[in-house]
Each structure stands twice: as C-alpha cells, then as structure tokens.
PDB file of C-alpha atoms in Angstrom:
ATOM      1  CA  MET A 247     129.836  81.847 117.484  1.00 92.00           C
ATOM      2  CA  TRP A 248     130.904  84.537 114.860  1.00 96.00           C
ATOM      3  CA  PHE A 249     133.340  87.055 115.648  1.00 96.00           C
ATOM      4  CA  GLY A 250     134.272  90.327 113.268  1.00 96.00           C
ATOM      5  CA  THR A 251     137.785  91.087 113.146  1.00 95.00           C
ATOM      6  CA  GLN A 252     140.001  93.861 111.669  1.00 94.00           C
ATOM      7  CA  ASP A 253     141.131  91.080 109.261  1.00 94.00           C
ATOM      8  CA  GLY A 254     138.155  89.365 108.358  1.00 96.00           C
ATOM      9  CA  LEU A 255     134.736  87.457 109.547  1.00 97.00           C
ATOM     10  CA  ASN A 256     135.371  84.562 111.646  1.00 96.00           C
ATOM     11  CA  ARG A 257     133.279  81.431 112.685  1.00 96.00           C
ATOM     12  CA  TYR A 258     133.766  79.523 115.364  1.00 92.00           C
ATOM     13  CA  ASP A 259     131.492  76.078 116.017  1.00 89.00           C
ATOM     14  CA  GLY A 260     132.997  74.794 118.818  1.00 86.00           C
ATOM     15  CA  LYS A 261     135.574  72.767 117.352  1.00 92.00           C
ATOM     16  CA  GLN A 262     137.183  74.984 115.005  1.00 93.00           C
ATOM     17  CA  PHE A 263     137.757  78.414 112.828  1.00 93.00           C
ATOM     18  CA  LYS A 264     135.799  79.015 109.933  1.00 94.00           C
ATOM     19  CA  VAL A 265     137.683  82.702 108.322  1.00 96.00           C
ATOM     20  CA  TYR A 266     135.946  84.556 105.435  1.00 96.00           C
ATOM     21  CA  LEU A 267     138.130  86.733 104.008  1.00 96.00           C
ATOM     22  CA  PRO A 268     137.396  89.226 100.564  1.00 95.00           C
ATOM     23  CA  GLN A 269     140.151  86.907  99.277  1.00 95.00           C
ATOM     24  CA  ASN A 270     138.715  83.505  99.394  1.00 95.00           C
ATOM     25  CA  ALA A 271     136.055  81.508  97.909  1.00 95.00           C
ATOM     26  CA  ILE A 272     133.592  81.843 101.203  1.00 95.00           C
ATOM     27  CA  GLY A 273     134.602  85.422 101.781  1.00 95.00           C
ATOM     28  CA  LYS A 274     134.892  87.274  98.398  1.00 96.00           C
ATOM     29  CA  ARG A 275     131.451  88.849  99.016  1.00 96.00           C
ATOM     30  CA  LEU A 276     132.757  90.843 102.052  1.00 97.00           C
ATOM     31  CA  PRO A 277     132.957  94.410 100.441  1.00 97.00           C
ATOM     32  CA  SER A 278     136.011  94.574 103.225  1.00 97.00           C
ATOM     33  CA  ASN A 279     138.044  92.452 105.688  1.00 96.00           C
ATOM     34  CA  TYR A 280     137.548  95.331 108.504  1.00 97.00           C
ATOM     35  CA  ILE A 281     134.558  93.853 110.193  1.00 98.00           C
ATOM     36  CA  SER A 282     132.761  96.776 111.684  1.00 97.00           C
ATOM     37  CA  SER A 283     129.174  95.508 112.939  1.00 98.00           C
ATOM     38  CA  LEU A 284     127.374  92.529 113.429  1.00 98.00           C
ATOM     39  CA  TYR A 285     123.430  91.890 113.767  1.00 98.00           C
ATOM     40  CA  TYR A 286     121.644  88.418 114.043  1.00 97.00           C
ATOM     41  CA  ASP A 287     118.149  88.974 112.846  1.00 97.00           C
ATOM     42  CA  PRO A 288     115.857  86.402 114.001  1.00 96.00           C
ATOM     43  CA  ARG A 289     112.843  87.392 112.346  1.00 95.00           C
ATOM     44  CA  LYS A 290     114.629  86.067 108.984  1.00 95.00           C
ATOM     45  CA  ASN A 291     117.110  84.122 109.998  1.00 97.00           C
ATOM     46  CA  LEU A 292     119.970  86.247 108.372  1.00 97.00           C
ATOM     47  CA  LEU A 293     123.217  87.447 109.752  1.00 98.00           C
ATOM     48  CA  TRP A 294     123.860  91.290 108.858  1.00 98.00           C
ATOM     49  CA  VAL A 295     127.784  91.834 108.550  1.00 98.00           C
ATOM     50  CA  GLY A 296     128.801  95.045 108.357  1.00 98.00           C
ATOM     51  CA  THR A 297     131.941  96.334 107.026  1.00 98.00           C
ATOM     52  CA  ILE A 298     134.062  99.748 106.452  1.00 98.00           C
ATOM     53  CA  GLY A 299     133.462  98.883 102.835  1.00 98.00           C
ATOM     54  CA  GLY A 300     129.519  98.332 102.588  1.00 98.00           C
ATOM     55  CA  ILE A 301     127.045  95.209 103.791  1.00 98.00           C
ATOM     56  CA  CYS A 302     126.678  91.561 103.085  1.00 98.00           C
ATOM     57  CA  ILE A 303     124.506  89.026 104.564  1.00 98.00           C
ATOM     58  CA  TYR A 304     125.102  85.602 106.091  1.00 98.00           C
ATOM     59  CA  ASP A 305     122.289  83.181 104.805  1.00 97.00           C
ATOM     60  CA  PRO A 306     122.273  80.290 106.892  1.00 96.00           C
ATOM     61  CA  LYS A 307     119.963  78.332 105.075  1.00 95.00           C
ATOM     62  CA  LYS A 308     122.472  78.580 101.965  1.00 95.00           C
ATOM     63  CA  ASP A 309     125.575  78.690 104.389  1.00 94.00           C
ATOM     64  CA  MET A 310     127.359  81.639 102.569  1.00 96.00           C
ATOM     65  CA  LEU A 311     127.514  85.206 102.440  1.00 97.00           C
ATOM     66  CA  LEU A 312     125.364  86.836  99.924  1.00 97.00           C
ATOM     67  CA  LYS A 313     125.652  90.530  98.335  1.00 97.00           C
ATOM     68  CA  ILE A 314     122.570  92.846 100.263  1.00 97.00           C
ATOM     69  CA  THR A 315     121.278  93.282  96.879  1.00 97.00           C
ATOM     70  CA  ASP A 316     120.958  89.951  96.414  1.00 96.00           C
ATOM     71  CA  LEU A 317     118.471  89.542  98.636  1.00 96.00           C
ATOM     72  CA  PHE A 318     117.064  93.728  98.873  1.00 97.00           C
ATOM     73  CA  PRO A 319     117.704  95.040  95.288  1.00 96.00           C
ATOM     74  CA  HIS A 320     116.287  98.514  96.337  1.00 95.00           C
ATOM     75  CA  ALA A 321     119.374  98.773  98.996  1.00 96.00           C
ATOM     76  CA  GLY A 322     122.284  99.454  96.748  1.00 96.00           C
ATOM     77  CA  ILE A 323     123.538 102.073  98.872  1.00 96.00           C
ATOM     78  CA  LEU A 324     124.261  99.683 101.954  1.00 98.00           C
ATOM     79  CA  ALA A 325     126.418  97.811  99.889  1.00 97.00           C
ATOM     80  CA  SER A 326     128.962 100.651  99.757  1.00 97.00           C
ATOM     81  CA  VAL A 327     128.419 102.437 102.524  1.00 97.00           C
ATOM     82  CA  PRO A 328     131.215 102.508 105.479  1.00 98.00           C
ATOM     83  CA  VAL A 329     129.295 100.789 108.829  1.00 98.00           C
ATOM     84  CA  LYS A 330     129.692 101.492 112.400  1.00 98.00           C
ATOM     85  CA  LYS A 331     126.564  99.676 113.629  1.00 98.00           C
ATOM     86  CA  ILE A 332     123.552  97.849 112.630  1.00 98.00           C
ATOM     87  CA  VAL A 333     120.565  97.238 114.211  1.00 98.00           C
ATOM     88  CA  SER A 334     116.912  96.519 114.110  1.00 98.00           C
ATOM     89  CA  PHE A 335     113.949  97.470 116.670  1.00 97.00           C
ATOM     90  CA  LYS A 336     111.018  95.922 114.893  1.00 95.00           C
ATOM     91  CA  GLU A 337     110.212  93.980 111.704  1.00 95.00           C
ATOM     92  CA  ASN A 338     111.490  95.518 108.418  1.00 95.00           C
ATOM     93  CA  GLU A 339     113.477  98.763 110.139  1.00 97.00           C
ATOM     94  CA  TYR A 340     117.303  98.346 109.861  1.00 98.00           C
ATOM     95  CA  TRP A 341     119.173 101.166 111.007  1.00 98.00           C
ATOM     96  CA  VAL A 342     122.568 101.476 110.286  1.00 98.00           C
ATOM     97  CA  VAL A 343     124.919 103.635 112.031  1.00 98.00           C
ATOM     98  CA  THR A 344     127.770 105.263 109.049  1.00 98.00           C
ATOM     99  CA  PHE A 345     130.990 106.308 109.684  1.00 98.00           C
ATOM    100  CA  ASN A 346     130.586 109.427 106.892  1.00 96.00           C
ATOM    101  CA  LYS A 347     126.569 108.893 105.683  1.00 97.00           C
ATOM    102  CA  GLY A 348     124.715 109.697 108.864  1.00 98.00           C
ATOM    103  CA  LEU A 349     121.951 107.814 110.200  1.00 98.00           C
ATOM    104  CA  LEU A 350     119.772 105.602 107.370  1.00 98.00           C
ATOM    105  CA  LEU A 351     117.333 103.442 107.635  1.00 98.00           C
ATOM    106  CA  PHE A 352     116.094 100.585 105.523  1.00 98.00           C
ATOM    107  CA  ASN A 353     112.671  99.474 104.907  1.00 97.00           C
ATOM    108  CA  PRO A 354     112.601  96.191 102.652  1.00 96.00           C
ATOM    109  CA  GLN A 355     108.858  96.309 102.155  1.00 94.00           C
ATOM    110  CA  SER A 356     108.569  99.780 101.139  1.00 95.00           C
ATOM    111  CA  ARG A 357     111.969  99.521  99.316  1.00 95.00           C
ATOM    112  CA  LEU A 358     113.074 102.777 101.070  1.00 96.00           C
ATOM    113  CA  VAL A 359     116.090 103.745 102.390  1.00 97.00           C
ATOM    114  CA  THR A 360     115.890 107.197 104.878  1.00 97.00           C
ATOM    115  CA  GLU A 361     118.788 109.206 105.646  1.00 97.00           C
ATOM    116  CA  TYR A 362     119.104 111.269 108.830  1.00 98.00           C
ATOM    117  CA  PHE A 363     121.724 113.486 109.939  1.00 97.00           C
ATOM    118  CA  ASP A 364     122.667 113.820 106.254  1.00 95.00           C
ATOM    119  CA  ASP A 365     123.734 117.507 106.619  1.00 95.00           C
ATOM    120  CA  ASP A 366     127.589 118.450 106.367  1.00 96.00           C
ATOM    121  CA  ALA A 367     127.864 119.358 110.116  1.00 95.00           C
ATOM    122  CA  ASN A 368     126.502 115.901 111.224  1.00 96.00           C
ATOM    123  CA  ARG A 369     127.049 113.030 108.929  1.00 96.00           C
ATOM    124  CA  ALA A 370     130.355 111.889 109.897  1.00 97.00           C
ATOM    125  CA  LYS A 371     129.416 112.226 113.893  1.00 97.00           C
ATOM    126  CA  VAL A 372     126.431 109.827 114.532  1.00 98.00           C
ATOM    127  CA  SER A 373     127.846 107.725 117.110  1.00 98.00           C
ATOM    128  CA  SER A 374     125.049 104.991 118.429  1.00 98.00           C
ATOM    129  CA  ILE A 375     121.314 104.343 118.478  1.00 98.00           C
ATOM    130  CA  VAL A 376     119.319 102.157 120.912  1.00 98.00           C
ATOM    131  CA  MET A 377     115.682 101.806 122.110  1.00 98.00           C
ATOM    132  CA  HIS A 378     115.181 103.209 125.552  1.00 98.00           C
ATOM    133  CA  ASP A 379     111.964 103.525 126.950  1.00 96.00           C
ATOM    134  CA  ASN A 380     110.287 102.536 124.220  1.00 96.00           C
ATOM    135  CA  LYS A 381     111.840 105.334 122.157  1.00 97.00           C
ATOM    136  CA  VAL A 382     114.621 105.452 119.375  1.00 98.00           C
ATOM    137  CA  ILE A 383     117.261 107.363 120.711  1.00 98.00           C
ATOM    138  CA  ALA A 384     120.166 108.231 118.579  1.00 98.00           C
ATOM    139  CA  ALA A 385     123.375 110.094 119.572  1.00 98.00           C
ATOM    140  CA  THR A 386     125.741 112.414 117.480  1.00 97.00           C
ATOM    141  CA  LEU A 387     128.979 112.934 119.028  1.00 96.00           C
ATOM    142  CA  GLN A 388     127.434 115.416 121.397  1.00 96.00           C
ATOM    143  CA  GLN A 389     123.967 115.440 121.789  1.00 97.00           C
ATOM    144  CA  LEU A 390     121.071 113.133 122.085  1.00 98.00           C
ATOM    145  CA  PHE A 391     118.001 112.943 119.891  1.00 97.00           C
ATOM    146  CA  TRP A 392     114.855 111.288 119.865  1.00 97.00           C
ATOM    147  CA  LEU A 393     113.431 109.995 116.480  1.00 98.00           C
ATOM    148  CA  LYS A 394     109.963 110.407 117.154  1.00 97.00           C
ATOM    149  CA  PRO A 395     107.442 107.662 114.860  1.00 95.00           C
ATOM    150  CA  GLU A 396     105.327 110.027 111.974  1.00 91.00           C
ATOM    151  CA  GLN A 397     103.458 109.463 108.843  1.00 84.00           C
ATOM    152  CA  ASN A 398     105.932 106.443 108.162  1.00 84.00           C
ATOM    153  CA  THR A 399     108.804 107.978 108.853  1.00 91.00           C
ATOM    154  CA  TYR A 400     110.686 109.497 111.761  1.00 96.00           C
ATOM    155  CA  LYS A 401     111.192 113.414 113.137  1.00 96.00           C
ATOM    156  CA  LYS A 402     114.331 113.961 114.736  1.00 95.00           C
ATOM    157  CA  ASP A 403     113.655 115.901 118.260  1.00 95.00           C
ATOM    158  CA  THR A 404     116.933 117.159 120.301  1.00 95.00           C
ATOM    159  CA  LEU A 405     116.608 115.633 124.011  1.00 96.00           C
ATOM    160  CA  LEU A 406     117.736 117.594 126.967  1.00 95.00           C
ATOM    161  CA  ASN A 407     117.721 121.020 126.006  1.00 89.00           C
ATOM    162  CA  GLY A 408     120.512 119.982 123.492  1.00 83.00           C
ATOM    163  CA  HIS A 409     122.863 119.025 126.546  1.00 93.00           C
ATOM    164  CA  LEU A 410     126.377 118.257 125.601  1.00 96.00           C
ATOM    165  CA  PHE A 411     128.213 115.021 126.596  1.00 96.00           C
ATOM    166  CA  PRO A 412     132.167 114.765 125.574  1.00 92.00           C
ATOM    167  CA  GLU A 413     132.131 112.474 122.562  1.00 95.00           C
ATOM    168  CA  ILE A 414     129.708 109.847 122.657  1.00 97.00           C
ATOM    169  CA  LYS A 415     131.047 106.107 122.119  1.00 97.00           C
ATOM    170  CA  GLU A 416     127.815 104.138 122.776  1.00 98.00           C
ATOM    171  CA  MET A 417     124.278 104.177 124.889  1.00 98.00           C
ATOM    172  CA  TYR A 418     122.732 101.153 126.456  1.00 98.00           C
ATOM    173  CA  SER A 419     119.565 100.953 128.098  1.00 98.00           C
ATOM    174  CA  TYR A 420     119.637  99.403 131.736  1.00 98.00           C
ATOM    175  CA  ASP A 421     117.629  99.730 135.044  1.00 96.00           C
ATOM    176  CA  ARG A 422     115.156 102.401 133.315  1.00 96.00           C
ATOM    177  CA  LYS A 423     117.937 104.466 132.749  1.00 97.00           C
ATOM    178  CA  LEU A 424     119.620 105.483 129.541  1.00 98.00           C
ATOM    179  CA  TRP A 425     123.663 105.165 130.149  1.00 98.00           C
ATOM    180  CA  ILE A 426     126.092 107.128 128.251  1.00 98.00           C
ATOM    181  CA  GLY A 427     129.501 106.024 127.511  1.00 98.00           C
ATOM    182  CA  THR A 428     132.258 108.980 126.559  1.00 98.00           C
ATOM    183  CA  LEU A 429     135.806 108.298 124.766  1.00 96.00           C
ATOM    184  CA  SER A 430     136.985 110.924 127.350  1.00 94.00           C
ATOM    185  CA  GLY A 431     134.722 112.008 129.736  1.00 95.00           C
ATOM    186  CA  GLY A 432     133.615 108.800 131.476  1.00 96.00           C
ATOM    187  CA  CYS A 433     130.348 107.231 131.961  1.00 97.00           C
ATOM    188  CA  PHE A 434     127.008 108.860 132.381  1.00 97.00           C
ATOM    189  CA  TYR A 435     123.192 107.700 133.070  1.00 97.00           C
ATOM    190  CA  ILE A 436     119.933 109.246 132.654  1.00 97.00           C
ATOM    191  CA  ASP A 437     117.423 108.944 135.078  1.00 95.00           C
ATOM    192  CA  GLY A 438     113.487 109.166 134.632  1.00 91.00           C
ATOM    193  CA  SER A 439     113.374 112.698 135.573  1.00 93.00           C
ATOM    194  CA  ASN A 440     116.429 113.623 132.645  1.00 94.00           C
ATOM    195  CA  ASN A 441     118.658 114.379 134.809  1.00 96.00           C
ATOM    196  CA  VAL A 442     121.888 113.865 133.683  1.00 97.00           C
ATOM    197  CA  GLN A 443     124.319 111.408 136.502  1.00 96.00           C
ATOM    198  CA  PRO A 444     128.074 110.585 136.480  1.00 96.00           C
ATOM    199  CA  PHE A 445     129.125 107.362 136.992  1.00 96.00           C
ATOM    200  CA  PRO A 446     132.077 106.659 138.841  1.00 92.00           C
ATOM    201  CA  THR A 447     134.395 103.799 136.789  1.00 91.00           C
ATOM    202  CA  SER A 448     138.032 105.210 137.485  1.00 86.00           C
ATOM    203  CA  ALA A 449     138.053 105.257 133.285  1.00 92.00           C
ATOM    204  CA  SER A 450     137.660 107.864 131.008  1.00 92.00           C
ATOM    205  CA  GLY A 451     136.731 105.890 128.107  1.00 96.00           C
ATOM    206  CA  ILE A 452     133.637 103.805 127.881  1.00 97.00           C
ATOM    207  CA  GLY A 453     133.297 101.588 124.658  1.00 95.00           C
ATOM    208  CA  CYS A 454     130.397  99.295 125.403  1.00 98.00           C
ATOM    209  CA  PHE A 455     128.283  97.822 127.465  1.00 98.00           C
ATOM    210  CA  ALA A 456     126.193  94.107 128.763  1.00 98.00           C
ATOM    211  CA  THR A 457     124.139  92.701 131.133  1.00 98.00           C
ATOM    212  CA  ASP A 458     124.690  89.514 132.598  1.00 97.00           C
ATOM    213  CA  ALA A 459     122.616  86.489 133.484  1.00 95.00           C
ATOM    214  CA  ASN A 460     122.084  88.095 136.794  1.00 95.00           C
ATOM    215  CA  ASN A 461     121.110  91.659 135.885  1.00 95.00           C
ATOM    216  CA  ASN A 462     124.341  92.951 136.292  1.00 97.00           C
ATOM    217  CA  LEU A 463     125.685  95.599 134.163  1.00 98.00           C
ATOM    218  CA  TRP A 464     128.982  95.024 132.599  1.00 98.00           C
ATOM    219  CA  ILE A 465     131.207  98.089 131.374  1.00 98.00           C
ATOM    220  CA  GLY A 466     133.872  98.134 128.971  1.00 97.00           C
ATOM    221  CA  THR A 467     136.335 100.949 129.029  1.00 97.00           C
ATOM    222  CA  ARG A 468     139.286 101.908 126.579  1.00 95.00           C
ATOM    223  CA  GLY A 469     142.429 101.654 128.844  1.00 94.00           C
ATOM    224  CA  ALA A 470     140.832 100.285 132.854  1.00 95.00           C
ATOM    225  CA  GLY A 471     139.531  96.649 131.940  1.00 96.00           C
ATOM    226  CA  ILE A 472     136.006  96.138 133.270  1.00 97.00           C
ATOM    227  CA  VAL A 473     133.109  97.599 135.502  1.00 97.00           C
ATOM    228  CA  GLN A 474     130.498  95.015 136.737  1.00 97.00           C
ATOM    229  CA  TYR A 475     128.061  96.996 138.633  1.00 97.00           C
ATOM    230  CA  ASN A 476     125.217  95.331 140.765  1.00 96.00           C
ATOM    231  CA  PRO A 477     122.363  98.112 141.182  1.00 93.00           C
ATOM    232  CA  ALA A 478     120.380  95.910 144.037  1.00 91.00           C
ATOM    233  CA  GLY A 479     123.206  96.440 146.329  1.00 89.00           C
ATOM    234  CA  ASN A 480     125.132  99.421 144.731  1.00 91.00           C
ATOM    235  CA  ARG A 481     128.127  97.043 144.167  1.00 95.00           C
ATOM    236  CA  MET A 482     131.088  97.228 141.667  1.00 95.00           C
ATOM    237  CA  VAL A 483     133.828  94.953 141.045  1.00 95.00           C
ATOM    238  CA  PHE A 484     136.690  95.694 138.788  1.00 95.00           C
ATOM    239  CA  ALA A 485     138.334  93.638 136.645  1.00 94.00           C
ATOM    240  CA  ALA A 486     141.378  94.727 134.670  1.00 94.00           C
ATOM    241  CA  HIS A 487     145.190  93.130 133.547  1.00 93.00           C
ATOM    242  CA  ASP A 488     147.724  91.662 135.471  1.00 93.00           C
ATOM    243  CA  LYS A 489     150.781  90.023 134.024  1.00 92.00           C
ATOM    244  CA  TYR A 490     151.258  87.918 137.022  1.00 94.00           C
ATOM    245  CA  ASP A 491     147.697  86.468 136.606  1.00 93.00           C
ATOM    246  CA  ASN A 492     147.685  84.127 133.541  1.00 89.00           C
ATOM    247  CA  ARG A 493     143.232  84.681 134.311  1.00 90.00           C
ATOM    248  CA  SER A 494     143.426  87.882 133.898  1.00 92.00           C
ATOM    249  CA  LEU A 495     142.355  90.227 131.454  1.00 93.00           C
ATOM    250  CA  GLY A 496     144.258  89.900 128.367  1.00 93.00           C
ATOM    251  CA  LYS A 497     144.416  93.743 127.803  1.00 93.00           C
ATOM    252  CA  ASN A 498     142.659  96.688 129.338  1.00 95.00           C
ATOM    253  CA  PHE A 499     140.835  98.113 126.209  1.00 95.00           C
ATOM    254  CA  VAL A 500     137.678  96.709 125.739  1.00 96.00           C
ATOM    255  CA  LEU A 501     136.162  96.991 122.118  1.00 96.00           C
ATOM    256  CA  SER A 502     133.059  95.033 122.948  1.00 97.00           C
ATOM    257  CA  LEU A 503     130.691  92.811 125.008  1.00 97.00           C
ATOM    258  CA  PHE A 504     127.911  90.087 124.072  1.00 97.00           C
ATOM    259  CA  ARG A 505     126.269  87.539 126.557  1.00 96.00           C
ATOM    260  CA  ASP A 506     125.615  84.117 124.328  1.00 93.00           C
ATOM    261  CA  ARG A 507     122.391  81.923 124.960  1.00 91.00           C
ATOM    262  CA  GLN A 508     124.336  80.085 127.671  1.00 93.00           C
ATOM    263  CA  GLY A 509     124.240  83.336 129.430  1.00 94.00           C
ATOM    264  CA  ILE A 510     128.558  83.632 129.376  1.00 95.00           C
ATOM    265  CA  ILE A 511     130.041  86.855 129.032  1.00 96.00           C
ATOM    266  CA  TRP A 512     132.241  87.303 125.671  1.00 95.00           C
ATOM    267  CA  CYS A 513     134.830  89.968 126.006  1.00 95.00           C
ATOM    268  CA  GLY A 514     136.507  91.435 122.536  1.00 95.00           C
ATOM    269  CA  LEU A 515     139.837  92.925 123.821  1.00 95.00           C
ATOM    270  CA  SER A 516     142.477  95.416 122.005  1.00 92.00           C
ATOM    271  CA  GLY A 517     145.089  93.317 120.543  1.00 84.00           C
ATOM    272  CA  SER A 518     144.302  90.171 122.625  1.00 79.00           C
ATOM    273  CA  GLY A 519     141.636  88.758 121.304  1.00 72.00           C
TER     274      GLY A 519
END
C-alpha cells in the first residue's frame, strides 16, 4: 500500500513502512515532500506521484522513483507543476489537475501536453475531473464542463446551462448519477435528466467518495465523519469520532477514501492517519 502524506511518500508491505523523502536517498527524485495525488497505471505498471512541486514516477521493476522526464522527455512541464489530481481514463491519456496551471492532458504517444482552462479567470479554479456516462467531465470551483473529443483533442462545452455550485471539491460517478461534493454547500447529485438534487449528509463540506464491495456509496465529509449510503434500500449509516470509543474514527475530517483489492476501505483523516 502506498500513502501520500504532507511529509513524504510511504510504502507499507504488510510488515513495515518505507518512507520516501526528498532528503533521503530513495526519495531524492521527489519534487516535494507534500504528496497531493497518487495514480497507479495498470497498463504500464507505473505509479504516478503528484506533489505540490511536480510529478515523478515509481517503477516497480526497478524499485525506484524516476524523474518524469526519464521516462517521458517531452513532459518537462509536468516535472514542476503543482498537482491536485492525476488520473487516466484511456491508454496514453493522462489528465493532471493543477493548482495554478489549469488542466493538463499529456499524451506520450503524440508527445504533447495540451492545456485547458489556462486563461487567467480559470487557471487556478479547476478542481476535479471524472469519467461519467462515457464522457470526460471537468469541474472548476462553480461549474461543470464536458470535454468533448474532437479531432485528436477535446473541446470544452459548458454543462447544465452554466449552473453555479458552491465551490466544487470532488466529483464521482455512481448509480448512473454524477455526484458533486462541495467545500461549503454540501453534497449534490445530477440525475439522468440533468436535474441537480441536494443530498442530505448533515455536512457542509464534502471531500471524497468511494464505493465498497457491496456497492454502497461512502462519502467523506470535512468535519462530520463518513456517510455510507445504500441506494437499494435508501438507507444511510453515519460514522463519526467518539472520544469514548477507540474503535470510532480518529477524526471527523476525511481527506481520502480508497478501496483496496481485498475490498477494504481505507480512510485518510486529517491529523489522525
């Protein structure tokens, strides 16, 4: 298991941790100790490591971190760009959501890095990207856009007639709906008729989503713990920190949710591991 933290990259082999830092020999190729995104590419068996100082790549065959330009010489801009999120929906297309350079698309086959939302008004506002209903959907802080394939590139089209959301943090495709988590306005979903519906979670901030082995939706909140939703029975279960119960969540501020190959849900908490 790999864990990205604000103080280095951690690998756990079931027995012990190995910590990669820019200051030690195994982590010297990390652009920063602040790890902001991890993406494993099963097609090429490479782990993309996004930091606030750029991207590097872990190669399992060599058991080492590599500069991104060691593998992709034409991706120099990615070596120093501050990263929010890395994801890929198809072979030879890597999407990078950045903090201040908009949305980047890297194609190693064509050797091109294409910039989207790179105007002054939006370059620092791209918050998320997801594949939903076979469409690539990108979000700025308040709006959704469809990135429509067109002549070996993508054209940006506004969705929902420019409907404005309260600070979008994350998007997730689940149960034929597009789920929207916001920083201050709670949770929403968009149904098949493009209707925007609020979803009650008792939390104003929503940071992440995941699906468990039983197809329940897990919603990580920014201060109210975790909400588990079962659409078949329209049931919700809430999990929150209880100082009198050491089996409860360590904190209520959930940074990340991840389901591993065994179906276990891992929860990354702010200040509590």
